[in-house]
Amino acid sequence: MEETNKLILIGNGFDLAHGLKTSYKDYLDWYLSKAFQQSISNNKYNDSLIEIDNIFIGMNIHYTTLPKTMEEVLNFFKGNSPQKIKYNSPFFQSIINSLKSKNWVDIEYYYYKQLKQYFFSETSYNNKIKMVRELNNQFNCIINELSEYIKYVNSTIKDVSPLEIKQGSKNLSIAFERAKKGQEIKFLNFNYTETLVAKKYAKEDDIIYIHGRAADLINNPIIFGYGDESDPVYQNIEDSGENIYLEHIKSFGYFQTENYHKVLNYIDSAPFTAFIVGHSCGLSDRILLNEIFEHPNCKAIEIFFYETKSGTNNFRDITFEISRHFKPNNKNMMRRKVGHKNIKNIIPQNPNV
């Protein structure tokens, strides 16, 4: 088989495999515990998402242990707690409720879902615009807090070990060794973290931080939003002529840096194989993933997957997601490109995960 360039798509599963706290649940644990602690220090916490009040003003409150998780924080507000929480954002409250009931949430998806509900709501034009403006402000608050959280995560990378790739994933090891030798390879990093550089998996010049970089927000701002422009509703939103609906659509975030064009230049330059490493390939990245997967130079898609201690894995789920990025008349192309399940493609997990 002819050797091709490699485009390695790095997703959040890669950071999680190291034991880094980068899930949405981890982020919300941090945010709510931080808000709770500030409400104790200042007798109040207030932002676009929540408000926490000390109902006994002037009382000096001391806790032997402070809550560290979302569940612990919310439990403090039950009963006769001197603190009370109020949600300033129904959108954020729906995120919390989803996390409580399912133990999982996709914040970007929930944003787009709420945006569509407001778009179709049977209310006045002025009220719609007001609701969307408030939603965007709340989403901006989430992004700002996320940026701060990722900076904290970056400070913990030194405490985790590199993955035992040579023992756990032969094919991934070959690709990473190729990067160290300076051969043609690009890491398309969907994460905001510094893991690839800090653990010496890749050189700076070989990494494209497609969604921004928490360590360099001025030159590479965070892109957080939704990217499925093939949704039939999206065209209606765009045709409405109201720019406020487009503020957090990823395509417009891509124009803020040269990263997207770096990807295009790379995939246009020569045949390549796409490696999926820790990326769920969900719909929030559909516009970019479709561009990559259906590109004539994309000769193969190789999936690296996570396996639990009980032996289950997420290979099949990733194939389901990948299929959604191929147009209906290109499913034959998908079957030709996506490689079979390979035990040499299991992403190793650090022992503490």
XYZ file of N, CA and C in Angstrom, residues 69-189:
363
model
N -17.836 18.610 43.954
C -18.531 18.137 42.759
C -19.879 18.834 42.624
N -20.448 18.722 41.447
C -21.760 19.301 41.193
C -22.785 18.747 42.178
N -22.758 17.420 42.384
C -23.727 16.784 43.272
C -23.589 17.310 44.697
N -22.353 17.437 45.156
C -22.120 17.914 46.521
C -22.587 19.358 46.693
N -22.321 20.175 45.682
C -22.757 21.573 45.751
C -24.278 21.660 45.804
N -24.947 20.941 44.904
C -26.407 21.013 44.852
C -27.037 20.446 46.114
N -26.403 19.445 46.717
C -26.919 18.893 47.971
C -26.862 19.919 49.103
N -25.883 20.814 49.045
C -25.772 21.848 50.068
C -26.965 22.794 50.041
N -27.591 22.919 48.890
C -28.699 23.868 48.762
C -30.033 23.258 49.193
N -30.013 21.995 49.538
C -31.245 21.353 49.990
C -31.448 21.621 51.483
N -32.668 21.571 51.915
C -32.957 21.723 53.336
C -32.726 23.129 53.840
N -31.990 23.227 54.967
C -31.839 24.512 55.647
C -30.478 25.160 55.414
N -29.889 24.905 54.273
C -28.595 25.521 53.981
C -28.717 27.041 53.998
N -27.697 27.741 54.550
C -27.732 29.215 54.527
C -27.527 29.796 53.132
N -27.153 28.954 52.176
C -27.033 29.412 50.794
C -28.207 28.908 49.956
N -28.637 29.736 49.035
C -29.688 29.356 48.101
C -29.223 29.668 46.686
N -29.539 28.762 45.765
C -29.127 28.950 44.377
C -30.329 29.325 43.517
N -30.088 30.228 42.596
C -31.104 30.615 41.619
C -30.459 30.534 40.238
N -31.159 29.919 39.311
C -30.652 29.821 37.940
C -31.074 31.061 37.157
N -30.099 31.811 36.685
C -30.379 32.964 35.825
C -30.580 32.556 34.374
N -30.276 31.295 34.089
C -30.316 30.798 32.715
C -31.059 29.470 32.636
N -32.250 29.436 32.030
C -32.938 28.157 31.808
C -32.078 27.202 30.979
N -31.302 27.753 30.067
C -30.384 26.961 29.246
C -29.377 26.226 30.129
N -28.757 26.939 31.049
C -27.778 26.307 31.933
C -28.452 25.313 32.870
N -29.647 25.633 33.323
C -30.380 24.711 34.194
C -30.686 23.405 33.467
N -30.996 23.481 32.177
C -31.265 22.259 31.407
C -30.000 21.415 31.276
N -28.844 22.068 31.197
C -27.570 21.343 31.152
C -27.353 20.589 32.457
N -27.575 21.270 33.565
C -27.407 20.644 34.880
C -28.384 19.485 35.050
N -29.635 19.679 34.662
C -30.643 18.624 34.799
C -30.290 17.405 33.957
N -29.771 17.642 32.755
C -29.367 16.530 31.895
C -28.217 15.757 32.522
N -27.280 16.483 33.080
C -26.130 15.839 33.703
C -26.552 15.034 34.924
N -27.515 15.547 35.676
C -28.006 14.837 36.854
C -28.729 13.553 36.473
N -29.496 13.586 35.384
C -30.310 12.422 35.013
C -29.549 11.401 34.169
N -28.641 11.888 33.301
C -27.945 10.989 32.372
C -26.463 10.813 32.681
N -25.935 11.643 33.584
C -24.500 11.665 33.881
C -23.667 12.009 32.649
N -24.265 12.690 31.703
C -23.571 13.085 30.463
C -24.325 14.247 29.847
N -23.573 15.146 29.203
C -24.223 16.264 28.526
C -23.305 16.774 27.432
N -23.889 17.267 26.344
C -23.148 17.908 25.261
C -23.587 19.373 25.240
N -22.773 20.237 25.808
C -23.149 21.645 25.970
C -23.370 22.313 24.623
N -22.525 22.000 23.639
C -22.666 22.616 22.320
C -23.994 22.229 21.670
N -24.365 20.958 21.826
C -25.646 20.502 21.274
C -26.803 21.206 21.971
N -26.733 21.339 23.290
C -27.818 21.984 24.033
C -27.966 23.448 23.635
N -26.846 24.089 23.346
C -26.921 25.478 22.892
C -27.702 25.563 21.580
N -27.343 24.719 20.624
C -28.002 24.768 19.315
C -29.482 24.385 19.430
N -29.769 23.436 20.286
C -31.161 23.029 20.521
C -31.981 24.199 21.065
N -31.399 24.929 22.023
C -32.096 26.087 22.593
C -32.243 27.198 21.563
N -31.200 27.387 20.745
C -31.242 28.407 19.700
C -32.390 28.135 18.735
N -32.572 26.877 18.344
C -33.656 26.516 17.419
C -35.022 26.716 18.067
N -35.122 26.408 19.345
C -36.397 26.611 20.040
C -36.787 28.085 20.045
N -35.834 28.950 20.290
C -36.116 30.386 20.274
C -36.458 30.860 18.866
N -35.782 30.307 17.877
C -36.017 30.703 16.488
C -37.463 30.416 16.080
N -37.990 29.277 16.534
C -39.343 28.870 16.149
C -40.408 29.269 17.172
N -40.003 29.924 18.247
C -40.980 30.263 19.284
C -42.025 31.247 18.754
N -43.252 31.067 19.208
C -44.356 31.926 18.762
C -44.464 33.135 19.685
N -43.528 34.023 19.512
C -43.509 35.251 20.298
C -43.121 36.397 19.372
N -43.082 37.594 19.900
C -42.784 38.754 19.060
C -41.327 38.742 18.605
N -41.081 39.465 17.533
C -39.721 39.576 16.997
C -38.772 40.122 18.063
N -39.173 41.181 18.732
C -38.308 41.807 19.737
C -38.003 40.857 20.885
N -38.994 40.067 21.268
C -38.785 39.122 22.358
C -37.836 38.000 21.942
N -37.963 37.546 20.690
C -37.040 36.526 20.179
C -35.598 37.016 20.240
N -35.383 38.219 19.722
C -34.032 38.780 19.703
C -33.493 38.926 21.124
N -34.355 39.343 22.037
C -33.943 39.478 23.434
C -33.529 38.124 24.011
N -34.313 37.078 23.743
C -34.009 35.749 24.273
C -32.696 35.215 23.705
N -32.479 35.419 22.399
C -31.248 34.927 21.766
C -30.039 35.705 22.279
N -30.213 37.008 22.481
C -29.109 37.812 23.022
C -28.725 37.321 24.417
N -29.722 37.029 25.237
C -29.449 36.510 26.577
C -28.786 35.141 26.501
N -29.259 34.296 25.589
C -28.657 32.972 25.411
C -27.189 33.097 25.016
N -26.893 33.990 24.084
C -25.511 34.182 23.646
C -24.632 34.709 24.779
N -25.172 35.602 25.584
C -24.419 36.109 26.733
C -24.125 34.988 27.727
N -25.110 34.125 27.940
C -24.912 32.994 28.843
C -23.882 32.013 28.282
N -23.928 31.804 26.977
C -22.962 30.905 26.347
C -21.561 31.510 26.408
N -21.461 32.825 26.252
C -20.167 33.494 26.395
C -19.606 33.310 27.798
N -20.481 33.345 28.785
C -20.053 33.114 30.163
C -19.486 31.704 30.311
N -20.155 30.729 29.715
C -19.667 29.348 29.749
C -18.295 29.246 29.094
N -18.113 29.919 27.964
C -16.830 29.884 27.252
C -15.725 30.526 28.093
N -16.020 31.668 28.696
C -15.015 32.348 29.521
C -14.601 31.498 30.712
N -15.579 30.884 31.361
C -15.268 30.013 32.494
C -14.509 28.773 32.024
N -14.879 28.253 30.852
C -14.181 27.087 30.301
C -12.713 27.415 30.029
N -12.453 28.602 29.510
C -11.074 29.021 29.246
C -10.257 29.010 30.532
N -10.857 29.523 31.615
C -10.162 29.526 32.903
C -9.947 28.106 33.405
N -10.947 27.260 33.196
C -10.815 25.881 33.664
C -9.706 25.148 32.914
N -9.625 25.335 31.601
C -8.584 24.654 30.825
C -7.200 25.129 31.248
N -7.070 26.397 31.609
C -5.782 26.876 32.132
C -5.412 26.104 33.397
N -6.415 25.844 34.230
C -6.163 25.030 35.422
C -5.754 23.608 35.028
N -6.467 23.012 34.069
C -6.125 21.657 33.614
C -4.694 21.621 33.090
N -4.310 22.648 32.332
C -2.939 22.702 31.812
C -1.905 22.648 32.931
N -2.239 23.241 34.068
C -1.300 23.240 35.196
C -1.163 21.859 35.826
N -2.083 20.942 35.509
C -2.033 19.591 36.084
C -1.396 18.569 35.143
N -1.107 18.966 33.910
C -0.562 18.009 32.936
C 0.760 17.431 33.418
N 1.533 18.245 34.129
C 2.832 17.780 34.633
C 2.683 16.604 35.589
N 1.506 16.435 36.166
C 1.292 15.394 37.171
C 0.852 14.054 36.578
N 0.587 14.007 35.267
C 0.161 12.751 34.648
C 1.286 12.197 33.783
N 1.271 10.892 33.594
C 2.309 10.226 32.802
C 1.903 10.164 31.337
N 2.888 10.121 30.435
C 2.559 9.876 29.024
C 1.934 8.497 28.874
N 1.149 8.313 27.835
C 0.532 7.009 27.593
C 1.582 5.993 27.164
N 1.365 4.746 27.557
C 2.260 3.656 27.140
C 1.846 3.196 25.749
N 2.069 4.062 24.776
C 1.581 3.805 23.421
C 2.280 2.612 22.775
N 3.574 2.464 23.013
C 4.315 1.366 22.378
C 3.769 0.012 22.799
N 3.364 -0.098 24.075
C 2.817 -1.366 24.555
C 1.344 -1.529 24.198
N 0.612 -0.427 24.177
C -0.833 -0.529 24.043
C -1.391 -0.375 22.652
N -0.684 0.354 21.769
C -1.262 0.641 20.455
C -0.148 0.738 19.420
N 0.144 -0.376 18.796
C 1.274 -0.448 17.864
C 1.131 0.546 16.718
N -0.048 0.617 16.119
C -0.232 1.487 14.955
C -0.117 2.966 15.321
N -0.630 3.325 16.489
C -0.520 4.710 16.935
C 0.932 5.047 17.264
N 1.633 4.088 17.823
C 3.047 4.282 18.139
C 3.857 4.582 16.887
N 3.568 3.872 15.808
C 4.273 4.095 14.541
C 4.047 5.520 14.047
N 2.798 5.982 14.138
C 2.472 7.336 13.678
C 3.176 8.388 14.526
N 3.176 8.198 15.844
C 3.811 9.176 16.718
C 5.324 9.196 16.527
N 5.914 8.031 16.284
C 7.350 7.979 16.010
C 7.670 8.707 14.714
N 6.782 8.595 13.765
C 6.957 9.298 12.492
C 7.011 10.805 12.723
N 6.183 11.285 13.634
C 6.172 12.717 13.936
C 7.506 13.156 14.525
N 8.065 12.331 15.402
C 9.335 12.680 16.035
C 10.483 12.706 15.034
N 10.351 11.934 13.972
C 11.408 11.893 12.951
C 11.254 13.007 11.922
N 10.223 13.827 12.085
C 10.040 14.958 11.188
C 9.410 14.603 9.861
N 8.811 13.406 9.766
C 8.145 13.032 8.521
C 6.788 13.725 8.427
N 6.200 13.707 7.244
C 4.988 14.487 6.977
C 3.803 13.979 7.793
N 3.368 14.811 8.731
C 2.264 14.449 9.615
C 1.701 15.727 10.233
N 0.409 15.746 10.481
C -0.206 16.875 11.175
C -1.129 16.346 12.260
N -1.094 17.003 13.407
C -2.012 16.708 14.495
C -3.098 17.780 14.475
N -4.305 17.369 14.161
C -5.444 18.288 14.180
C -6.061 18.195 15.570
N -5.699 19.145 16.410
C -6.046 19.080 17.824
C -7.368 19.790 18.091
